Coordinates of C-alpha atoms in Angstrom, one line a residue:
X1 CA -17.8 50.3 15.2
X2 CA -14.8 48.8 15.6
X3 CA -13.8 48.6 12.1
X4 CA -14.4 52.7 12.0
X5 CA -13.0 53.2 15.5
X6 CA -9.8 51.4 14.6
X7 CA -9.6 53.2 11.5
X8 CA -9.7 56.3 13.2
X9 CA -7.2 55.3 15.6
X10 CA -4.5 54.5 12.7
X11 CA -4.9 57.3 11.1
X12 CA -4.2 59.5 13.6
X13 CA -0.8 56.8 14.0
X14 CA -1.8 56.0 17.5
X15 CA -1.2 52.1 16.8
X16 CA -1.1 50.7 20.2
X17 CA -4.9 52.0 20.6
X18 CA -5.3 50.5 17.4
X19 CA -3.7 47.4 17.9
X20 CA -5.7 46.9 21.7
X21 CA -9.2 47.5 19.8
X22 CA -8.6 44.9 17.5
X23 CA -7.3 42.2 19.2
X24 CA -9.9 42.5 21.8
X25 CA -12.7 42.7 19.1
X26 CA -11.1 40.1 16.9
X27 CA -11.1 37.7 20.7
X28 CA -14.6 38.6 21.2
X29 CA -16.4 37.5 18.1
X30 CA -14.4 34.3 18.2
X31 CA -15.1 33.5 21.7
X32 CA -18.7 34.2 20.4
X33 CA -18.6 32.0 17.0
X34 CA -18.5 35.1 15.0
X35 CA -15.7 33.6 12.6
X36 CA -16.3 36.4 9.9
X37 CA -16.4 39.5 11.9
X38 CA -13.5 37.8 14.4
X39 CA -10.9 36.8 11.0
X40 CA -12.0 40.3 9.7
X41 CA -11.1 42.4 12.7
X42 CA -7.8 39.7 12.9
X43 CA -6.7 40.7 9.5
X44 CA -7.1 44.4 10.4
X45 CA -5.1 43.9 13.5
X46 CA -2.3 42.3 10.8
X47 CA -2.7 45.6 8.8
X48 CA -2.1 48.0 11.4
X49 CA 0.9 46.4 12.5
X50 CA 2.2 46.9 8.9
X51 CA 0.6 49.8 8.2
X52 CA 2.4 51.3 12.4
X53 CA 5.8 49.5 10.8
X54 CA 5.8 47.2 13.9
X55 CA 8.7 45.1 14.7
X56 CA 8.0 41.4 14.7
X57 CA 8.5 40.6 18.4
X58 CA 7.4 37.7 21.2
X59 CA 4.3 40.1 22.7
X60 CA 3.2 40.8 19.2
X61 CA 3.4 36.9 18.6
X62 CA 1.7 36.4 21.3
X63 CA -1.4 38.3 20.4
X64 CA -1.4 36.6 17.3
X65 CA -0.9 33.3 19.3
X66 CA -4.1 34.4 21.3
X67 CA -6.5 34.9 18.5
X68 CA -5.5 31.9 16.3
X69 CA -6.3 29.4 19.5
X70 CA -9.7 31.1 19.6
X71 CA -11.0 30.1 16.1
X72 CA -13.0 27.0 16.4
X73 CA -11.8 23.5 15.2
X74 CA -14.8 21.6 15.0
X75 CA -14.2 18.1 12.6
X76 CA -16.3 17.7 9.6
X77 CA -18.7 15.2 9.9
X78 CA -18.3 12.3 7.2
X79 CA -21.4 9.5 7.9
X80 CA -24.7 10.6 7.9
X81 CA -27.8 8.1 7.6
X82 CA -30.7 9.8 6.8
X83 CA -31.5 12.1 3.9
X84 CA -32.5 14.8 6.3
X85 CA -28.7 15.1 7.4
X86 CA -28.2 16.6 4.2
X87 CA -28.8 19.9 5.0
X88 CA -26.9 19.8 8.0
X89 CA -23.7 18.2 6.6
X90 CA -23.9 20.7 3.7
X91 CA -24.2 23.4 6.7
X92 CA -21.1 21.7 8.4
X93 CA -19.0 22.2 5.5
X94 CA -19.9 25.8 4.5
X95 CA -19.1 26.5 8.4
X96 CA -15.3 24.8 7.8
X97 CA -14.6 26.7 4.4
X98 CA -15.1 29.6 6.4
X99 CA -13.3 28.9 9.2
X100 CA -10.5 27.8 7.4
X101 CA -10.6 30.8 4.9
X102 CA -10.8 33.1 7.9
X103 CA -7.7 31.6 9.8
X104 CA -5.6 31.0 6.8
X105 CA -6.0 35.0 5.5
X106 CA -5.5 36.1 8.8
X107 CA -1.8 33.6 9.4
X108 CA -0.8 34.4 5.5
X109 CA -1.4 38.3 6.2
X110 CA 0.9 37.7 9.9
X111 CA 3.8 35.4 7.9
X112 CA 4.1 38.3 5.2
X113 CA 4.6 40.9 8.0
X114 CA 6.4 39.1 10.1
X115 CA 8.8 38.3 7.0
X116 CA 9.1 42.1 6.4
X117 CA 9.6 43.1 10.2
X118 CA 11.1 40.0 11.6
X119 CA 14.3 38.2 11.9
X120 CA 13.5 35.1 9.4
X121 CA 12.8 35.9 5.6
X122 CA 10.5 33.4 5.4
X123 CA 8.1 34.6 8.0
X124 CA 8.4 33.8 11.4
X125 CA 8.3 30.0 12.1
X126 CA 5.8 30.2 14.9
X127 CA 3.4 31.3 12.5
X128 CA 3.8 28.4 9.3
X129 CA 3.2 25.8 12.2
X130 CA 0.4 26.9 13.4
X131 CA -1.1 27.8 9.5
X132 CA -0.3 23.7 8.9
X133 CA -1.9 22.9 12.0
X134 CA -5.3 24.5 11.1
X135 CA -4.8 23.9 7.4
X136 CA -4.6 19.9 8.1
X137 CA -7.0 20.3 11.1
X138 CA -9.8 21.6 8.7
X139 CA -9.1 21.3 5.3
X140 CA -11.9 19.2 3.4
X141 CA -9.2 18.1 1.1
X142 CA -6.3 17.0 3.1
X143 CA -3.9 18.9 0.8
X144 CA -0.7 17.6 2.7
X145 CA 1.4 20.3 -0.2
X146 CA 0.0 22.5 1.6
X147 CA 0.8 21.6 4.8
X148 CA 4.5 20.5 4.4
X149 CA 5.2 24.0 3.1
X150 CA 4.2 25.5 6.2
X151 CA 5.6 23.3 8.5
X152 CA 9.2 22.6 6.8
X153 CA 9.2 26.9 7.5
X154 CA 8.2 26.3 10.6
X155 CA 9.4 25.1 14.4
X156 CA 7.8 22.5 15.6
X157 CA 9.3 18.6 13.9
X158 CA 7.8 16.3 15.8
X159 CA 4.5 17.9 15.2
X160 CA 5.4 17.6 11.5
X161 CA 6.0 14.0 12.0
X162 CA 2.8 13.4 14.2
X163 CA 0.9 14.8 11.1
X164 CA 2.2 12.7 8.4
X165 CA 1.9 9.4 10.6
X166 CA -1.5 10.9 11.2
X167 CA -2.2 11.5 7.4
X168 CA -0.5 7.2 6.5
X169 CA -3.5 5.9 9.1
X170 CA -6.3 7.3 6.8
X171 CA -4.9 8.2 3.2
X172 CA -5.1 5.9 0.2
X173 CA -2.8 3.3 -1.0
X174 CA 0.1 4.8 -2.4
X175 CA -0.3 8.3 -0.9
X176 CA 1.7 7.6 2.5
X177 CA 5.1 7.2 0.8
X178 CA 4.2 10.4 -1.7
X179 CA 3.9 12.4 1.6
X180 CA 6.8 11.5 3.3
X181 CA 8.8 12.0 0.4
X182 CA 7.6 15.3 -0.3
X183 CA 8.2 16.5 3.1
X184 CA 11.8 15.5 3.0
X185 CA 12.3 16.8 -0.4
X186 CA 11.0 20.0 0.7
X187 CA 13.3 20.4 3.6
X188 CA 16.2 19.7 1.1
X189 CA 15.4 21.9 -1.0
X190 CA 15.8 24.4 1.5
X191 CA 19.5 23.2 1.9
X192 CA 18.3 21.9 5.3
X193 CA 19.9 18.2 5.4
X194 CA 19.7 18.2 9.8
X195 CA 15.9 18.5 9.5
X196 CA 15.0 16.3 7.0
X197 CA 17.6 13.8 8.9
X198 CA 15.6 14.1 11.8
X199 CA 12.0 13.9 10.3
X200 CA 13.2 10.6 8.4
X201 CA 14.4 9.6 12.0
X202 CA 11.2 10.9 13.8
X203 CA 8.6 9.0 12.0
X204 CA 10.0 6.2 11.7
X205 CA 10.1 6.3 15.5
X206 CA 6.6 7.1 15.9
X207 CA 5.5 4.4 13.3
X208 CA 7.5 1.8 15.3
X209 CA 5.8 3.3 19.1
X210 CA 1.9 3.2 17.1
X211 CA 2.8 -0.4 15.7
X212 CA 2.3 0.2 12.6
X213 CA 4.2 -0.3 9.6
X214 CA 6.5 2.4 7.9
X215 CA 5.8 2.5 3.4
X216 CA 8.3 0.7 1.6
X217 CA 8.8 1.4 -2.1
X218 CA 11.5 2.1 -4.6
X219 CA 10.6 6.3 -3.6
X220 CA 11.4 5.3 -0.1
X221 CA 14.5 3.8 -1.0
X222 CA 15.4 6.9 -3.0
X223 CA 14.9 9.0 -0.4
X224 CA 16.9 7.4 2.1
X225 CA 19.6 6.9 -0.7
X226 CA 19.4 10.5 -1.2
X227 CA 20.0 11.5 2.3
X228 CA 23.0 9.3 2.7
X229 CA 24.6 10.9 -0.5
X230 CA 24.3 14.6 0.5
X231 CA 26.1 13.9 3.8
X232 CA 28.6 12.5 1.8
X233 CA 28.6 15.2 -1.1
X234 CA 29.5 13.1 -4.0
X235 CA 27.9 14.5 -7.4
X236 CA 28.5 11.7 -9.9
X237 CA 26.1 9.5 -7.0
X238 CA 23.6 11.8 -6.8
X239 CA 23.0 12.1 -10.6
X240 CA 23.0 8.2 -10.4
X241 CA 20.4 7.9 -7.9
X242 CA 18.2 10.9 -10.1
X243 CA 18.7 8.3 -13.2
X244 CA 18.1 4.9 -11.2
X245 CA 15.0 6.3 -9.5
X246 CA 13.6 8.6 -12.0
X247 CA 9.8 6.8 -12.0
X248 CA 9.5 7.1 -8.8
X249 CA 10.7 11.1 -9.0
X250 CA 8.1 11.2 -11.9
X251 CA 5.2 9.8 -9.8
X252 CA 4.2 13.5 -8.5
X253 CA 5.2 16.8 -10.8
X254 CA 6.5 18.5 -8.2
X255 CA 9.7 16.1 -7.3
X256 CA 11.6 17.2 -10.2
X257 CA 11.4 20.4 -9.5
X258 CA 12.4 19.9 -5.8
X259 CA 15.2 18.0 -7.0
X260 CA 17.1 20.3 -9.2
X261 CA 16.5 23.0 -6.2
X262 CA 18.5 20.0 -4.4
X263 CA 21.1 20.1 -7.0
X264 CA 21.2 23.7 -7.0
X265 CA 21.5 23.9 -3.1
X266 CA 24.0 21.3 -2.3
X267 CA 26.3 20.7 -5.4
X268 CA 26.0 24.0 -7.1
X269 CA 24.3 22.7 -10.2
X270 CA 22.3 25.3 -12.1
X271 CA 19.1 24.7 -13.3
X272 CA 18.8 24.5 -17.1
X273 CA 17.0 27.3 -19.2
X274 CA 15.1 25.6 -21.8
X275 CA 14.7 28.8 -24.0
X276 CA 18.6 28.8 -24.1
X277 CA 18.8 25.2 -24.8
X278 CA 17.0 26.0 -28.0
X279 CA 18.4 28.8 -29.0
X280 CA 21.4 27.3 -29.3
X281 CA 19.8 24.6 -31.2
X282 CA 19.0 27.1 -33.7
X283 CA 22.4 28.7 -33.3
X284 CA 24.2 25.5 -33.9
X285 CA 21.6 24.3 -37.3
X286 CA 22.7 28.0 -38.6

């Protein structure tokens, strides 16, 4: 019914009756541990304000903010003792891939239209912190890519930091550093050099006040060699440091990458087509 009313209601372009129904349906199956229905009815809500050309705005954020804090965050249970727990923890996880699925289509669907009717072209911060928030909060798989793109777009650093300290307490060997590099990389890549400034400055902060101690390893060092150059904006250094350090860069795929968007952002350098490269190879042999 509320699916059809709505419908109805956007049709005939009255999208504040539209928007009302929704929200309040999409607040009462959540309240009421309807996840499906509740994320449905959210996503619709998302549509109509798309579909009404809706300026992204504080009350409509608000809403938003309203219906997120209403899906459940229960943790995953990890230790069970007896085979007949099986069933439940299978249960357990099936209920967090649809939570998680639920949230994350409804915050994708509110960053795309907030991106199209909003100030900020990346969608509107608010929205990526909460998205990492949940994603980190309920993800079976503690994909941390995941979460430092959304909270590098979004508005909340210390929350960012909080995370990743969180993440160094329970990860494997070797995975702490990987994260906090990433995370700084990523804000760099953005051309955003006060950020990742203050998240280097920020953990290492909240390491120090949790007693515990901060990674050290040659892709820390490269990282905070890296931020010391780009404040200083020397070239020939930075394409020292990307030589000196290149198997630590290598450890995870994505570095490179991030790294020539540095380049790219800070010194101008453009990337390197390799089709070109060969055809002029071939150009060159003829």
């Amino acid at each position: 019914m509320y699916k059809s009313i709505s419908a109805r209601y956007v049709s005939a372009q009255r999208c504040a009756e539209a928007l009302d129904l929704l929200h309040s349906g999409a607040c009462l199956q959540l309240k009421q541990g309807e996840v499906t229905c509740g994320s449905e009815l959210a996503v619709m809500l998302v549509d109509a304000l798309v579909k009404g050309k809706i300026p992204c705005d504080p009350e409509i954020l608000d809403r938003i903010r309203k219906i997120y804090k209403l899906f459940p965050q229960i943790p995953v249970p990890s230790n069970f003792a007896v085979e007949d727990d099986v069933q439940e923890l299978t249960e357990a996880l099936g209920a967090a891939k649809t939570r998680l699925h639920g949230c994350s289509s409804f915050l994708k669907a509110a960053i795309k239209w907030s991106a199209e009717f909003g100030a900020d072209k990346n969608g509107d911060p608010q929205l990526h912190t909460m998205l990492a928030e949940y994603i980190y909060s309920e993800s079976l798989e503690m994909d941390m890519a995941k979460v430092s793109y959304h909270f590098v777009r979004g508005n909340n650093l210390k929350k960012f930091a909080n995370t990743l300290v969180n993440f160094m307490s329970k990860c494997y060997p070797g995975e702490d550093d990987i994260a906090i590099a990433r995370a700084i990389l990523m804000y760099l890549s953005m051309g955003n050099l006060q950020d990742a400034s203050s998240l280097m400055e920020e953990l290492k902060k909240q390491v120090q006040a949790q007693e515990l101690e901060f990674p050290v390893s040659d892709l820390i060092q490269f990282i905070n060699l890296l931020l010391l150059t780009l404040e200083k904006e020397t070239l020939p250094l930075f394409n020292a440091l990307r030589v000196k350090y290149k198997p630590s860069i290598d450890r995870e795929p994505a570095f490179n990458e991030l790294v020539c968007d540095i380049a790219e952002k800070f010194y101008g350098v453009q990337r390197r087509n390799p089709f070109q490269d060969m055809f002029g190879d071939m150009l060159k042999m003829m």
